[in-house]
Coordinates of C-alpha atoms in Angstrom, one line a residue:
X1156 CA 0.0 0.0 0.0
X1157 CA 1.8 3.2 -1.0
X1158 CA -0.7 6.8 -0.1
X1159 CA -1.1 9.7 -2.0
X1160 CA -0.4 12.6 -0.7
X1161 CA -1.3 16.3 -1.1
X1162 CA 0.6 18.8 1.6
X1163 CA 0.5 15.6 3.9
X1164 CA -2.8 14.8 3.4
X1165 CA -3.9 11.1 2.3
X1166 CA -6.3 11.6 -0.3
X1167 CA -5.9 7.9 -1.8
X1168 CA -3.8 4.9 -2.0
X1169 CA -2.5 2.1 -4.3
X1170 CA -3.0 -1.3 -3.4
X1171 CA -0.5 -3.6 -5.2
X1172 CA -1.4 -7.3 -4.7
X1173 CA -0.3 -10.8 -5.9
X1174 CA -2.9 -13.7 -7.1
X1175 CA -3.1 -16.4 -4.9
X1176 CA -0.5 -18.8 -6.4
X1177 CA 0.8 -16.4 -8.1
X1178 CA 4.5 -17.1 -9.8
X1179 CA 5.4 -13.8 -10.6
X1180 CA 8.8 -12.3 -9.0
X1181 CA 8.7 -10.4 -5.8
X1182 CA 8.2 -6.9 -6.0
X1183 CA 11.4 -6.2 -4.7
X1184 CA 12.6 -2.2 -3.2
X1185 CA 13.2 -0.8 -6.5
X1186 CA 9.7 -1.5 -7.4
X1187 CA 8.7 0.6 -4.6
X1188 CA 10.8 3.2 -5.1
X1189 CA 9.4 3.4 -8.7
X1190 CA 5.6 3.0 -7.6
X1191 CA 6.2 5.7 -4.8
X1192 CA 7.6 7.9 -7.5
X1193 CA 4.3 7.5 -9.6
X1194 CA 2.2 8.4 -6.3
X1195 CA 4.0 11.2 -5.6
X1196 CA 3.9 12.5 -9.4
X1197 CA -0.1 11.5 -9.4
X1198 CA -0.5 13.5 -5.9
X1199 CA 1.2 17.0 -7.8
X1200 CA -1.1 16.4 -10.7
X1201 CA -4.7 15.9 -8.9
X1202 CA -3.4 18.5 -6.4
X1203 CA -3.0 20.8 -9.9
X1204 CA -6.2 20.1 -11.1
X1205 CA -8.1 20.8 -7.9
X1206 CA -6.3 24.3 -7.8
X1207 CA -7.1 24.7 -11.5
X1208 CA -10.9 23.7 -10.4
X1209 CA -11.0 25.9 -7.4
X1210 CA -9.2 29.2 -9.6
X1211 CA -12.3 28.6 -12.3
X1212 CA -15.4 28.8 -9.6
X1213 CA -13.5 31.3 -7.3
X1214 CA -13.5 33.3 -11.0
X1215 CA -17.3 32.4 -12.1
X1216 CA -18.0 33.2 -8.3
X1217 CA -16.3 36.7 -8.3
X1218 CA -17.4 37.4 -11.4
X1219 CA -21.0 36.7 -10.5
X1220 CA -20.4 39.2 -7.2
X1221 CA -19.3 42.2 -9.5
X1222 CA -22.6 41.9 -11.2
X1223 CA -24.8 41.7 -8.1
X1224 CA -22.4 44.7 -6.7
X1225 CA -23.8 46.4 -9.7
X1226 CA -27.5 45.7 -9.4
X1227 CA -27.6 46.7 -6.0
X1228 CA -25.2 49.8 -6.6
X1229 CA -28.2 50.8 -9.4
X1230 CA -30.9 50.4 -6.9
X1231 CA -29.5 53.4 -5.1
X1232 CA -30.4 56.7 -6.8
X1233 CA -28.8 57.4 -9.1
X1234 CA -28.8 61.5 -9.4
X1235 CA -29.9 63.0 -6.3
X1236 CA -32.3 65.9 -6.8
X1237 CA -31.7 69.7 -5.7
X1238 CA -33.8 72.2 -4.5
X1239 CA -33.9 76.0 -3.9
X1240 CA -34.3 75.3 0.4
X1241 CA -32.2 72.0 0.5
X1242 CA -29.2 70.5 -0.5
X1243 CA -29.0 67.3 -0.5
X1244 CA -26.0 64.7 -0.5
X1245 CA -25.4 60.8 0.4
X1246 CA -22.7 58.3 0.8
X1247 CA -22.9 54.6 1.5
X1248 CA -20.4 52.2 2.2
X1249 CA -21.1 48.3 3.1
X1250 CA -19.6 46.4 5.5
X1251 CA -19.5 43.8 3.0
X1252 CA -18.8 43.3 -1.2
X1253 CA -22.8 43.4 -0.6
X1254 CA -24.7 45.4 2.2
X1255 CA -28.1 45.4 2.6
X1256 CA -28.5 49.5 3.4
X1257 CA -30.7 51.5 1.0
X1258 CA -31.7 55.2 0.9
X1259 CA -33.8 57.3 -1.8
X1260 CA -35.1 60.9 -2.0
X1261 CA -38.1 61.1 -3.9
X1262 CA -40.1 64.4 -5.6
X1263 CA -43.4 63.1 -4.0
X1264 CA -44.7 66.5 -5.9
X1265 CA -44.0 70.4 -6.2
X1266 CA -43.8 71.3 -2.6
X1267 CA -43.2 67.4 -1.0
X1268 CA -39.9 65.1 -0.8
X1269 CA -40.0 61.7 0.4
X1270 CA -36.9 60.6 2.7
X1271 CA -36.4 57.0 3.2
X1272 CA -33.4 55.0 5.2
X1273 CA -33.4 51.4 5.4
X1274 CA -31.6 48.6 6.6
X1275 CA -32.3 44.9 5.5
X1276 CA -31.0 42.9 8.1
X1277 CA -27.9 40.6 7.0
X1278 CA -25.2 40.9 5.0
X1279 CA -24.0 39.7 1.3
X1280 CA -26.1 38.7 -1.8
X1281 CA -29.2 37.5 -0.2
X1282 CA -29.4 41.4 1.4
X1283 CA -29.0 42.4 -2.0
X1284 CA -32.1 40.6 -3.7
X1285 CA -34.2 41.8 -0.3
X1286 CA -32.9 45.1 -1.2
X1287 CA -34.0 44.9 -5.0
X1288 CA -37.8 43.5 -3.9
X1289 CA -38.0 46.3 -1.3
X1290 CA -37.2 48.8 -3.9
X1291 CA -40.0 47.4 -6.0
X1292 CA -42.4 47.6 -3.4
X1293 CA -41.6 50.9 -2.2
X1294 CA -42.1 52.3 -6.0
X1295 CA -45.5 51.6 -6.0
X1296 CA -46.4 52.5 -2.3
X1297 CA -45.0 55.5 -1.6
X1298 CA -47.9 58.1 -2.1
X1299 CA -47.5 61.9 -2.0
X1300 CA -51.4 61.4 -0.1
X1301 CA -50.1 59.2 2.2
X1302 CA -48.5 60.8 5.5
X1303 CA -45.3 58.8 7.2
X1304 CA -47.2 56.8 9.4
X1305 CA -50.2 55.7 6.6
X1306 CA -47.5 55.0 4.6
X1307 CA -45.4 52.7 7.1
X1308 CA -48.9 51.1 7.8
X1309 CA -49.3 50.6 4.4
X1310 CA -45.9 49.1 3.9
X1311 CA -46.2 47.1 6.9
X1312 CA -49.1 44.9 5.5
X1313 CA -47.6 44.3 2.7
X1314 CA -44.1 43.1 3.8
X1315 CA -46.0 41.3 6.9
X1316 CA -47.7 39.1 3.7
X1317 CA -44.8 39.2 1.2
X1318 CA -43.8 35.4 0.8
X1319 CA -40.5 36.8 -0.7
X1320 CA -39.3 38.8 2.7
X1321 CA -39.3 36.9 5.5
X1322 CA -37.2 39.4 7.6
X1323 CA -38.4 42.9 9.6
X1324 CA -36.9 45.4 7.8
X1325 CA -35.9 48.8 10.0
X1326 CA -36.7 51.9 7.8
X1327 CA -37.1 55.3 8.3
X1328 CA -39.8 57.4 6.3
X1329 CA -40.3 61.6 6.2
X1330 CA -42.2 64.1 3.8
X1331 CA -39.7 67.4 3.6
X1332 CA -42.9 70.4 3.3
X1333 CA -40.4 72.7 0.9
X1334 CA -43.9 75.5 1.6
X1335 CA -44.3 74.9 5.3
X1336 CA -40.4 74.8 5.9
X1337 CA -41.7 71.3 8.2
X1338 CA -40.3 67.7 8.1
X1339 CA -43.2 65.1 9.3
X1340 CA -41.8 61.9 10.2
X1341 CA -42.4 57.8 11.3
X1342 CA -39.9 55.6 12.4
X1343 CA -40.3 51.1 11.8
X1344 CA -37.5 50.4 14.0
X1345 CA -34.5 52.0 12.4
X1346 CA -32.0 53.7 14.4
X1347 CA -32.6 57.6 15.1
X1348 CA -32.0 60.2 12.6
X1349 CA -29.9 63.3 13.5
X1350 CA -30.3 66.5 12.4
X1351 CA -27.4 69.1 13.1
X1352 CA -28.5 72.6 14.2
X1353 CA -27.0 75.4 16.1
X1354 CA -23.8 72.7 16.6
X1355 CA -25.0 70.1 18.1
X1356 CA -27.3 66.8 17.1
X1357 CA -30.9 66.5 17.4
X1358 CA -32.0 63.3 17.4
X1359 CA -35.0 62.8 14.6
X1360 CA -36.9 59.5 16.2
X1361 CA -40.5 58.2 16.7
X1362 CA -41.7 54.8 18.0
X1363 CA -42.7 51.8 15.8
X1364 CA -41.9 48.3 15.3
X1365 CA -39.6 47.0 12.3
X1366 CA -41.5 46.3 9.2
X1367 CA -43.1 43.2 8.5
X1368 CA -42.8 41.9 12.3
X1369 CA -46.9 42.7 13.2
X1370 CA -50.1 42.6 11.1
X1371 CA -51.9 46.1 11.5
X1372 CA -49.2 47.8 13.5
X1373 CA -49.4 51.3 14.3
X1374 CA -46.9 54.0 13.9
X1375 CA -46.1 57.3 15.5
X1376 CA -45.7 60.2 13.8
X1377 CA -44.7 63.5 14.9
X1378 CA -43.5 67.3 12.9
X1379 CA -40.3 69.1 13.3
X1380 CA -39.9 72.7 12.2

């Protein structure tokens, strides 16, 4: 029995036997010597090919990452708008190749700007696809008639029943009034807000359970000027 090895690892063996009866010559050492060449030799060439196999998939793998990176990378806004009163800006950067944090300013109408911060929980690709079906069902939900807290309610239902999501999802929602100069706001869960003024932080936060965790929940709502 002479092993195969790779970095000192058996991963096989050759069994060299005799028939029963057999007249055949003894296989004497240089035999051995010869057959433990051959293992050795077979050992560097598996151990090749499994490097060679690993190299394509970690390839096909990384590849397949750069596009999801760019999927989720689109879901983000792309321009962010500007406005006489407010000037906007953003910056996100994942903890991972893949993160599962989205944000989006929206032109509910003239006078109106929808804010929205989320967080899907986890990391990696699977936060990504959450992150592309939230998107989805935020485009059709968020209503320039709807206040925060409807529309959290709103949302709420419709995540709660979702056979897709099957996480809570933390997200912040508030309507910018450009007229009234006013910022109305509900919170599912996220962390606070801040708001810097007169240096220091305000903390912009309001009580409410994570999305998709309770049928019918309520959320609270409340105005800063």
């Amino acid at each position: 029995c002479i092993p195969i090895l790779i970095n000192n690892e058996i991963i096989g063996i050759v069994n060299i036997a005799r028939k029963f009866g057999s007249s055949a010559d003894k296989i004497t050492e240089d035999d051995i010597k010869t057959l433990t060449t051959l293992t050795n030799l077979s050992g560097t060439a598996i151990q090749n090919a499994i490097y060679f196999t690993t190299k394509q998939k970690n390839e096909k793998y990384e590849q397949e990452l750069a596009i999801a990176k760019r999927i989720q990378k689109n879901l983000l806004p792309q321009k962010i708008p500007q406005f006489d009163k407010f000037i906007f800006a953003a910056k996100s950067k994942s903890a991972h190749f893949i993160g599962g944090d989205y944000y989006d300013i929206i032109q509910l109408n003239r006078d109106s700007i929808g804010i929205i911060i989320a967080d899907i929980v986890g990391k990696g690709i699977p936060a990504g696809l959450y992150m592309a079906v939230l998107k989805s069902i935020l485009n059709r939900n968020i209503l320039h008639e709807l206040s925060p807290k409807e529309t959290l309610f709103r949302l709420n239902n419709i995540m709660y029943n979702d056979p897709v999501i099957n996480k809570f999802i933390p997200l912040f929602y508030g309507i910018f009034d450009l007229d009234k100069n006013e910022f109305k706001f509900s919170n599912a869960g996220h962390e606070p807000s801040l708001i810097y003024r007169k240096n220091k932080f305000i903390t912009v936060d309001a009580q409410g359970f994570p999305l998709g965790g309770c049928k019918n929940q309520e959320f609270e709502e409340k105005t800063l000027k």
